[in-house]
Tab-separated table of C-alpha atoms in Angstrom:
chain	number	residue	atom	x	y	z
K	1	MET	CA	-99.099	-123.992	124.826
K	2	ILE	CA	-101.262	-124.809	121.811
K	3	LYS	CA	-104.955	-124.615	122.741
K	4	TYR	CA	-106.523	-126.324	119.747
K	5	SER	CA	-105.944	-128.055	116.423
K	6	ILE	CA	-107.397	-126.714	113.209
K	7	VAL	CA	-108.901	-128.433	110.184
K	8	PHE	CA	-109.498	-126.645	106.889
K	9	LEU	CA	-112.566	-127.791	104.988
K	10	GLU	CA	-112.509	-127.776	101.181
K	11	PHE	CA	-113.996	-124.261	100.781
K	12	ALA	CA	-111.355	-122.854	103.147
K	13	LYS	CA	-108.550	-124.629	101.263
K	14	GLU	CA	-109.849	-123.309	97.935
K	15	PHE	CA	-109.950	-119.756	99.295
K	16	LEU	CA	-106.414	-119.991	100.710
K	17	ASP	CA	-105.102	-121.437	97.447
K	18	LYS	CA	-106.377	-118.359	95.580
K	19	LEU	CA	-104.435	-115.923	97.794
K	20	ASP	CA	-100.962	-114.790	96.786
K	21	SER	CA	-98.173	-116.453	98.760
K	22	LYS	CA	-97.349	-113.459	101.017
K	23	THR	CA	-100.993	-112.974	101.994
K	24	ARG	CA	-101.427	-116.718	102.612
K	25	GLU	CA	-98.293	-116.758	104.810
K	26	LYS	CA	-99.681	-113.886	106.900
K	27	VAL	CA	-103.039	-115.669	107.306
K	28	PHE	CA	-101.309	-118.878	108.456
K	29	PHE	CA	-99.026	-116.924	110.785
K	30	ASN	CA	-102.053	-115.313	112.479
K	31	ILE	CA	-103.920	-118.620	112.708
K	32	TRP	CA	-100.954	-120.389	114.334
K	33	LYS	CA	-100.447	-117.434	116.686
K	34	SER	CA	-104.135	-117.517	117.695
K	35	ARG	CA	-103.647	-121.103	118.884
K	36	GLU	CA	-101.280	-119.856	121.600
K	37	VAL	CA	-102.576	-116.422	122.612
K	38	ASN	CA	-106.096	-115.271	123.384
K	39	ASP	CA	-106.371	-112.225	121.109
K	40	PRO	CA	-109.727	-111.105	119.628
K	41	GLU	CA	-107.778	-109.276	116.913
K	42	LEU	CA	-106.815	-112.750	115.617
K	43	PHE	CA	-109.750	-115.013	116.520
K	44	LYS	CA	-113.132	-113.646	117.528
K	45	LYS	CA	-116.671	-114.928	118.057
K	46	LEU	CA	-119.119	-113.542	115.491
K	47	SER	CA	-122.514	-114.995	116.370
K	48	GLY	CA	-123.975	-118.257	117.571
K	49	GLU	CA	-121.420	-120.975	116.924
K	50	ILE	CA	-119.447	-119.067	114.277
K	51	TRP	CA	-116.024	-117.524	114.877
K	52	GLU	CA	-113.602	-115.764	112.555
K	53	PHE	CA	-109.855	-115.819	112.043
K	54	ARG	CA	-108.906	-112.230	111.295
K	55	THR	CA	-105.966	-111.043	109.234
K	56	LYS	CA	-105.228	-107.538	108.059
K	57	TYR	CA	-102.565	-107.503	105.387
K	58	LEU	CA	-101.688	-104.417	103.396
K	59	THR	CA	-105.112	-102.845	102.831
K	60	ARG	CA	-107.135	-106.068	102.866
K	61	GLN	CA	-109.186	-107.647	105.628
K	62	ILE	CA	-109.017	-111.419	105.176
K	63	ARG	CA	-111.497	-113.546	107.102
K	64	LEU	CA	-111.727	-117.299	107.582
K	65	LEU	CA	-114.908	-118.389	109.320
K	66	ALA	CA	-114.826	-121.356	111.666
K	67	PHE	CA	-116.552	-123.264	114.451
K	68	TRP	CA	-115.528	-125.444	117.392
K	69	ASP	CA	-115.832	-129.227	117.329
K	70	LYS	CA	-115.482	-130.283	120.970
K	71	ASP	CA	-116.949	-133.786	120.847
K	72	ASP	CA	-113.608	-135.478	121.351
K	73	SER	CA	-112.435	-135.218	124.963
K	74	LYS	CA	-108.787	-135.621	123.911
K	75	ALA	CA	-108.437	-132.655	121.578
K	76	THR	CA	-110.195	-129.411	120.880
K	77	LEU	CA	-110.692	-128.860	117.195
K	78	VAL	CA	-111.505	-125.708	115.241
K	79	VAL	CA	-112.934	-126.278	111.777
K	80	ALA	CA	-112.411	-123.522	109.181
K	81	THR	CA	-115.395	-123.416	106.825
K	82	HIS	CA	-114.512	-120.849	104.163
K	83	GLY	CA	-112.863	-117.475	103.648
K	84	PHE	CA	-113.445	-114.137	102.003
K	85	ILE	CA	-112.010	-110.647	101.654
K	86	LYS	CA	-114.051	-108.329	103.838
K	87	LYS	CA	-115.205	-105.168	102.073
K	88	THR	CA	-117.567	-103.633	104.652
K	89	GLN	CA	-117.377	-102.775	108.349
K	90	LYS	CA	-119.662	-105.641	109.378
K	91	THR	CA	-119.187	-109.252	108.380
K	92	PRO	CA	-121.893	-109.942	105.776
K	93	LYS	CA	-124.803	-111.993	107.136
K	94	ASN	CA	-124.728	-114.279	104.094
K	95	GLU	CA	-121.132	-115.293	104.971
K	96	ILE	CA	-122.158	-116.122	108.552
K	97	ASP	CA	-125.192	-118.049	107.246
K	98	ARG	CA	-122.963	-119.962	104.836
K	99	ALA	CA	-120.585	-120.915	107.679
K	100	GLU	CA	-123.534	-122.055	109.793
K	101	GLN	CA	-124.843	-124.244	106.962
K	102	ILE	CA	-121.392	-125.772	106.421
K	103	ARG	CA	-121.199	-126.430	110.194
K	104	LYS	CA	-124.582	-128.210	110.154
K	105	ASP	CA	-123.549	-130.331	107.159
K	106	TYR	CA	-120.220	-131.183	108.816
K	107	LEU	CA	-121.859	-132.281	112.074
K	108	LYS	CA	-124.542	-134.280	110.225
K	109	HIS	CA	-121.952	-136.214	108.199
K	110	LYS	CA	-119.643	-136.625	111.169
K	111	ASN	CA	-122.230	-138.595	113.170
C-alpha cells in the first residue's frame, strides 16, 4: 500500500537532473520503496519538520530533503525541497536550514 504521494520542487528536480542515470534510477527506486515500507534507512526525520530520503550508491551518500504537507484530508503529500551529495557524517545544518526556508516559502505561497 502506498502511504503518500511525492512532489519534487524545482531545486530537487535540478539536483536529480544533474545525477547520472544509474544514480538517479537508484534514488527513484529508494523513494518509491519508501512509500510502501517504513524504513529509516530510506526515509528518516532529521529535525523539526525536515525529513530526508536516503540513498547510498557506490561510494556516494545522496540526500533529498523533504517535508510533509498534510493539509489535504484526501492525500498525504511529501514535498522534496532539494538534494545534495553528503560528504560528512552529519547532515550539514545549512542544508537543513535551506530545506526549512523552502518549506516556509512553499506554505506561504500555497495559502
